[in-house]
Amino acid sequence: MLHLGAQGGWNVCRGVHGAHRGDLRAAGSDPAGGGEAVIANLAGLVLAVLVAVYMAAALLFPERF
């Protein structure tokens, strides 16, 4: 639902701010709480590499599996 915003512009909803007023957060890394995602991504990468190595070994040496 459209309504007239506080600055006289039309907004789609009350919680959305227009980019022309500079209300948006600047792009960049968020220093608070970003470490857990990095650890999870690294753990996923390690597991993916281990599975890929296991599958390649199973294809090359099927008699051992």
mmCIF file of C-alpha atoms in Angstrom:
data_model
loop_
_atom_site.group_PDB
_atom_site.id
_atom_site.type_symbol
_atom_site.label_atom_id
_atom_site.label_comp_id
_atom_site.label_asym_id
_atom_site.label_seq_id
_atom_site.Cartn_x
_atom_site.Cartn_y
_atom_site.Cartn_z
ATOM 1 C CA MET A 1 0.000 0.000 0.000
ATOM 2 C CA LEU A 2 1.440 3.369 -0.999
ATOM 3 C CA HIS A 3 1.479 6.257 1.449
ATOM 4 C CA LEU A 4 3.039 9.675 1.613
ATOM 5 C CA GLY A 5 6.342 9.508 3.533
ATOM 6 C CA ALA A 6 7.624 11.941 6.145
ATOM 7 C CA GLN A 7 9.822 13.766 3.602
ATOM 8 C CA GLY A 8 6.968 14.162 1.130
ATOM 9 C CA GLY A 9 7.932 11.202 -1.085
ATOM 10 C CA TRP A 10 5.908 8.087 -1.747
ATOM 11 C CA ASN A 11 7.010 4.900 0.035
ATOM 12 C CA VAL A 12 5.780 1.371 -0.581
ATOM 13 C CA CYS A 13 5.546 0.630 3.137
ATOM 14 C CA ARG A 14 6.440 2.422 6.330
ATOM 15 C CA GLY A 15 9.582 0.386 7.133
ATOM 16 C CA VAL A 16 11.282 1.005 3.772
ATOM 17 C CA HIS A 17 13.461 4.094 3.425
ATOM 18 C CA GLY A 18 14.325 5.701 0.150
ATOM 19 C CA ALA A 19 17.900 5.502 -1.121
ATOM 20 C CA HIS A 20 17.855 9.138 -2.223
ATOM 21 C CA ARG A 21 17.779 10.329 1.405
ATOM 22 C CA GLY A 22 20.884 8.399 2.434
ATOM 23 C CA ASP A 23 19.029 6.269 4.986
ATOM 24 C CA LEU A 24 20.515 3.008 3.736
ATOM 25 C CA ARG A 25 23.422 1.323 5.485
ATOM 26 C CA ALA A 26 26.713 1.431 3.636
ATOM 27 C CA ALA A 27 27.905 -1.809 2.082
ATOM 28 C CA GLY A 28 30.680 -3.593 3.900
ATOM 29 C CA SER A 29 31.432 -6.277 6.405
ATOM 30 C CA ASP A 30 29.564 -6.347 9.689
ATOM 31 C CA PRO A 31 32.180 -6.653 12.452
ATOM 32 C CA ALA A 32 29.648 -7.953 14.985
ATOM 33 C CA GLY A 33 28.875 -11.660 14.670
ATOM 34 C CA GLY A 34 30.526 -12.460 11.350
ATOM 35 C CA GLY A 35 32.956 -15.064 12.695
ATOM 36 C CA GLU A 36 30.433 -17.890 13.035
ATOM 37 C CA ALA A 37 29.561 -17.765 9.349
ATOM 38 C CA VAL A 38 33.222 -17.885 8.335
ATOM 39 C CA ILE A 39 33.840 -20.944 10.533
ATOM 40 C CA ALA A 40 30.759 -22.688 9.129
ATOM 41 C CA ASN A 41 31.856 -21.939 5.565
ATOM 42 C CA LEU A 42 35.360 -23.273 6.221
ATOM 43 C CA ALA A 43 33.978 -26.447 7.809
ATOM 44 C CA GLY A 44 31.712 -26.964 4.797
ATOM 45 C CA LEU A 45 34.615 -26.428 2.430
ATOM 46 C CA VAL A 46 36.776 -28.978 4.267
ATOM 47 C CA LEU A 47 33.960 -31.549 4.228
ATOM 48 C CA ALA A 48 33.302 -30.965 0.525
ATOM 49 C CA VAL A 49 36.982 -31.461 -0.318
ATOM 50 C CA LEU A 50 37.144 -34.654 1.757
ATOM 51 C CA VAL A 51 34.054 -36.072 0.040
ATOM 52 C CA ALA A 52 35.469 -35.170 -3.394
ATOM 53 C CA VAL A 53 38.767 -36.909 -2.590
ATOM 54 C CA TYR A 54 36.904 -39.966 -1.293
ATOM 55 C CA MET A 55 34.761 -40.169 -4.429
ATOM 56 C CA ALA A 56 37.774 -39.775 -6.725
ATOM 57 C CA ALA A 57 39.619 -42.536 -4.838
ATOM 58 C CA ALA A 58 36.547 -44.788 -5.065
ATOM 59 C CA LEU A 59 36.462 -44.270 -8.828
ATOM 60 C CA LEU A 60 40.174 -44.924 -9.273
ATOM 61 C CA PHE A 61 40.398 -47.896 -6.904
ATOM 62 C CA PRO A 62 36.939 -49.547 -6.791
ATOM 63 C CA GLU A 63 38.330 -52.846 -5.468
ATOM 64 C CA ARG A 64 39.288 -51.225 -2.146
ATOM 65 C CA PHE A 65 35.795 -49.895 -1.439
#
